[in-house]
PDB file of C-alpha atoms and ligand atoms in Angstrom:
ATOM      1  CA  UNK A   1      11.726  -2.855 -25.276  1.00 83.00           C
ATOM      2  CA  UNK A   2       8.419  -3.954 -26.512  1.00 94.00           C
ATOM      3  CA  UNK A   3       6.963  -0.672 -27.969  1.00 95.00           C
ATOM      4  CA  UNK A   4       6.810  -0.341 -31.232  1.00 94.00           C
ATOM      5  CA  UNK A   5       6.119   2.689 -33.727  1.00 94.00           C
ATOM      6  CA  UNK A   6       2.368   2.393 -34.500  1.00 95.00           C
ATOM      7  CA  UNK A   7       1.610   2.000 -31.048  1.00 96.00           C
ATOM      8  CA  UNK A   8      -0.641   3.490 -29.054  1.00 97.00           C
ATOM      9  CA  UNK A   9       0.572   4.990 -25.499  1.00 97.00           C
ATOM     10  CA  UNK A  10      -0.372   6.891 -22.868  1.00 97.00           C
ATOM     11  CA  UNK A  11       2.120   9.512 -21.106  1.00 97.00           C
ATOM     12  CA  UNK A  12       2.575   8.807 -17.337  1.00 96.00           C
ATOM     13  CA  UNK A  13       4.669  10.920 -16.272  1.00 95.00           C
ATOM     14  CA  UNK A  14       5.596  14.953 -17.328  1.00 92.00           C
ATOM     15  CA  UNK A  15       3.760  17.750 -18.367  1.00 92.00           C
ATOM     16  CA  UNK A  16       2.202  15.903 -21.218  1.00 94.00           C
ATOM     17  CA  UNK A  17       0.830  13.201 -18.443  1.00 95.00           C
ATOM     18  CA  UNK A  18      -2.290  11.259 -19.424  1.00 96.00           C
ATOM     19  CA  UNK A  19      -1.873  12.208 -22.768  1.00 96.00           C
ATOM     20  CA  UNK A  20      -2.904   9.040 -25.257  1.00 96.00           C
ATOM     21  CA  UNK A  21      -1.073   9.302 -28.691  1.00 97.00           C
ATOM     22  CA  UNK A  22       0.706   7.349 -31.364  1.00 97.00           C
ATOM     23  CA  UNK A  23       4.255   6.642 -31.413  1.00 97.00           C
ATOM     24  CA  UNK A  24       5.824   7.751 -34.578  1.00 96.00           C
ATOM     25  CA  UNK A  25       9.541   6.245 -34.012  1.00 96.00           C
ATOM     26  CA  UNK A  26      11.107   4.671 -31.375  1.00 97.00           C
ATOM     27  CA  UNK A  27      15.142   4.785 -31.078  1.00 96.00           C
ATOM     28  CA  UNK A  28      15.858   1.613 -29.381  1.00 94.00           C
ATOM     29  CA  UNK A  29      19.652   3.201 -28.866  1.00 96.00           C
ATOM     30  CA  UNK A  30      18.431   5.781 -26.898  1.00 96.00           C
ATOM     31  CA  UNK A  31      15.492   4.105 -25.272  1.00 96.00           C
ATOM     32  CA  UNK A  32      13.774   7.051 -26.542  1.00 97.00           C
ATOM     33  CA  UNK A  33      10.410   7.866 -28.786  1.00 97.00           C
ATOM     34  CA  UNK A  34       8.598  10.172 -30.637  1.00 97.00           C
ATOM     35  CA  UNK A  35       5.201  10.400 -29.657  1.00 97.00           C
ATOM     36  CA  UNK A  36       2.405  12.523 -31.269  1.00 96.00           C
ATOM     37  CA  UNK A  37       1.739  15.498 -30.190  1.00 95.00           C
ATOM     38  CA  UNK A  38       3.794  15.041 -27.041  1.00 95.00           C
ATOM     39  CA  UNK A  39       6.466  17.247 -25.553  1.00 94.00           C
ATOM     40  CA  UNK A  40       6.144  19.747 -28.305  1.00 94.00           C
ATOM     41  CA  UNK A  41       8.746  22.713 -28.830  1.00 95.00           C
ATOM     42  CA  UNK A  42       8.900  24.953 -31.283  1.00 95.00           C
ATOM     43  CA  UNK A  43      12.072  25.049 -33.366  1.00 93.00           C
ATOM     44  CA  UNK A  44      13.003  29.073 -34.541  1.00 94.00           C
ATOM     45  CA  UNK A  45      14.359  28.675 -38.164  1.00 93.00           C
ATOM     46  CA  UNK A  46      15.851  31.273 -40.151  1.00 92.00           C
ATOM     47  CA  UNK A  47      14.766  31.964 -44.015  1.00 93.00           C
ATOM     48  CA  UNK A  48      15.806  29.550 -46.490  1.00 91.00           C
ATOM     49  CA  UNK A  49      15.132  27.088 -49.398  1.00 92.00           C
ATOM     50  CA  UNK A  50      13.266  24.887 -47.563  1.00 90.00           C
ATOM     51  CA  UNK A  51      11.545  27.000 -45.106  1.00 89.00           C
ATOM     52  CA  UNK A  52      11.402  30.615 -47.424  1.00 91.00           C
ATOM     53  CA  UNK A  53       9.187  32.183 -44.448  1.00 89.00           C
ATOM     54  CA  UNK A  54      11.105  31.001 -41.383  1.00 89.00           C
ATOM     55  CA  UNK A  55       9.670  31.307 -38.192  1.00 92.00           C
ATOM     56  CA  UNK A  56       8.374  28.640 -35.711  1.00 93.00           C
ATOM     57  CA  UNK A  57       8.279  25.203 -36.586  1.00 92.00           C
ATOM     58  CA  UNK A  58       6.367  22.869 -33.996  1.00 93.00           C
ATOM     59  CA  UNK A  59       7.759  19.925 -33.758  1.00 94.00           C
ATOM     60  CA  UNK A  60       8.164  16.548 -31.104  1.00 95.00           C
ATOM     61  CA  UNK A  61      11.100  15.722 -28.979  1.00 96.00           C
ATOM     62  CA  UNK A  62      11.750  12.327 -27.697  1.00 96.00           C
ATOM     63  CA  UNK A  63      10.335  10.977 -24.759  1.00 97.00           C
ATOM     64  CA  UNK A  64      12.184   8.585 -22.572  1.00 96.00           C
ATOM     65  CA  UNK A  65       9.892   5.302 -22.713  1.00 96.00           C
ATOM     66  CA  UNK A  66      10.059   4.483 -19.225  1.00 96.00           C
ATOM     67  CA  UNK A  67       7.936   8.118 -19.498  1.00 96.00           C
ATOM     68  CA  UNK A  68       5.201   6.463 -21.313  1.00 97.00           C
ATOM     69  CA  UNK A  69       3.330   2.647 -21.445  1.00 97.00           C
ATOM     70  CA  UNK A  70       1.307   1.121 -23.950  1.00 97.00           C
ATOM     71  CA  UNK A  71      -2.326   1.602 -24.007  1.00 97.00           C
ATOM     72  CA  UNK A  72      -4.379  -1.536 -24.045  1.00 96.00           C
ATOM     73  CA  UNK A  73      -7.555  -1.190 -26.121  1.00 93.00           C
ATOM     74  CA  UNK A  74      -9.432  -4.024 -24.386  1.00 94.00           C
ATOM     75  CA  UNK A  75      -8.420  -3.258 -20.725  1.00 94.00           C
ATOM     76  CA  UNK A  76      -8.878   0.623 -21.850  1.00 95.00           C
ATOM     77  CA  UNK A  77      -5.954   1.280 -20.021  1.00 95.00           C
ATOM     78  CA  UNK A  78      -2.118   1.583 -19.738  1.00 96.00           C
ATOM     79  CA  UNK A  79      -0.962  -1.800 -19.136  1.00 97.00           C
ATOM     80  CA  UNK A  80       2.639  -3.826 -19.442  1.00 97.00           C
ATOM     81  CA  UNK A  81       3.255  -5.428 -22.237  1.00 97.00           C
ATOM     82  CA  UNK A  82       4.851  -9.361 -22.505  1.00 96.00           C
ATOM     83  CA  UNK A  83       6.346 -11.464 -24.944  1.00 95.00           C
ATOM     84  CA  UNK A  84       5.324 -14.990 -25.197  1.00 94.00           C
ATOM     85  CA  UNK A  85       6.276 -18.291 -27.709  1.00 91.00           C
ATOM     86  CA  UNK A  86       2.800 -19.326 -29.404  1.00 90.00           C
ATOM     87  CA  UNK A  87       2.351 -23.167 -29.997  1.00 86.00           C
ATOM     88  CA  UNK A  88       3.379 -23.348 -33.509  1.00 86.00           C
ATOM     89  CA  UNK A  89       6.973 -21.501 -32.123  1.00 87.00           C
ATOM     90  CA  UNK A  90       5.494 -17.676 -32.803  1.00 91.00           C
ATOM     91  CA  UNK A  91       6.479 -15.122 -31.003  1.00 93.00           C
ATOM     92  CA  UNK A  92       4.277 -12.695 -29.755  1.00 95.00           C
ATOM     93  CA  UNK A  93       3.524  -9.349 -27.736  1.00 96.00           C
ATOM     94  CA  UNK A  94       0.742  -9.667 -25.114  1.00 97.00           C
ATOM     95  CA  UNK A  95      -1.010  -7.081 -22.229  1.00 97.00           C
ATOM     96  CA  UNK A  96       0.222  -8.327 -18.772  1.00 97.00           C
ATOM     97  CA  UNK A  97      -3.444  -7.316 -17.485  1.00 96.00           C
ATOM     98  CA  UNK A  98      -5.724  -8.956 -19.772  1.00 96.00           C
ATOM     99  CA  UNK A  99      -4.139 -11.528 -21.580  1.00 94.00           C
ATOM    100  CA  UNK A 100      -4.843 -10.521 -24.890  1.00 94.00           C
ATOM    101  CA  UNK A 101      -2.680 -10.593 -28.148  1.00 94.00           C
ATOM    102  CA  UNK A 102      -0.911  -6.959 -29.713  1.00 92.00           C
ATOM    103  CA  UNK A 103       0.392  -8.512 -32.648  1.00 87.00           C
ATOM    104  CA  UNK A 104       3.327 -11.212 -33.727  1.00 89.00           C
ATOM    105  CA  UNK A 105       6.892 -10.087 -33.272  1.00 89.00           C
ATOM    106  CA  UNK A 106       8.237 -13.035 -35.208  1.00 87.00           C
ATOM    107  CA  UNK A 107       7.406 -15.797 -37.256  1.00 89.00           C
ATOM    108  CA  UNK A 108       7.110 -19.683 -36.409  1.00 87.00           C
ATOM    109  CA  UNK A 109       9.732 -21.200 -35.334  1.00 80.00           C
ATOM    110  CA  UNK A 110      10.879 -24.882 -34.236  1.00 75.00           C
ATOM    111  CA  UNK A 111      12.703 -25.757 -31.229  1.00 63.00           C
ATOM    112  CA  UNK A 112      10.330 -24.116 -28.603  1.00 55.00           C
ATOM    113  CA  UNK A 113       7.951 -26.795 -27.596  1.00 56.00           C
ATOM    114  CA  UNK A 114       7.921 -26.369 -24.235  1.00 54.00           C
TER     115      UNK A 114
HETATM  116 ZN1   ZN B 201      -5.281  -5.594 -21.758  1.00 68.33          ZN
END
């Protein structure tokens, strides 16, 4: 599971399909995200301390992730992500397409020259 909150996606699937967002959380448990603005429902709450009007609240449901894929800003579009061992023994997240770095997922470490 190589998405991580902060990331950008793209919707592939659904009625929210080819929508491009950020993810706000991802529940590796579930295998499930939050994405913004996607699959939206609005919650009916009653009056009360917090909410002293009530009404609708809009609010995101999780999406499934196999639903979505990250979007690759240099390939400009969804792509699979990797994970690969940097010289120094870093670990870190890569598009499939294009080659190109997303960001370390963990610091240097020894025992990896291969
Ligand atoms: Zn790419």
């Amino acid at each position: 599971m190589l998405i991580r909150s902060g990331d950008t996606v793209e919707v592939i699937t659904g009625a929210d399909r080819g929508v491009r967002s950020r993810v706000i959380l991802v529940d590796r448990a579930s295998g499930k995200a939050l994405v913004e603005g996607v699959a939206k429902v609005y919650k009916h709450v009653r009056r009360s301390q917090k909410y002293p009007q009530g009404g609708r609240l809009s609010k995101e449901m999780p999406v499934q992730l196999s639903n979505v894929q990250f979007f690759c800003a240099s390939c400009n579009k969804p792509v699979r992500l990797g994970a690969r061992f940097l010289k120094d023994g870093s670990k870190e997240r890569y598009c499939k397409k294009c080659g190109s770095s997303v960001g370390q997922i963990a610091p240097p470490k020894k025992a990896h020259s291969m």
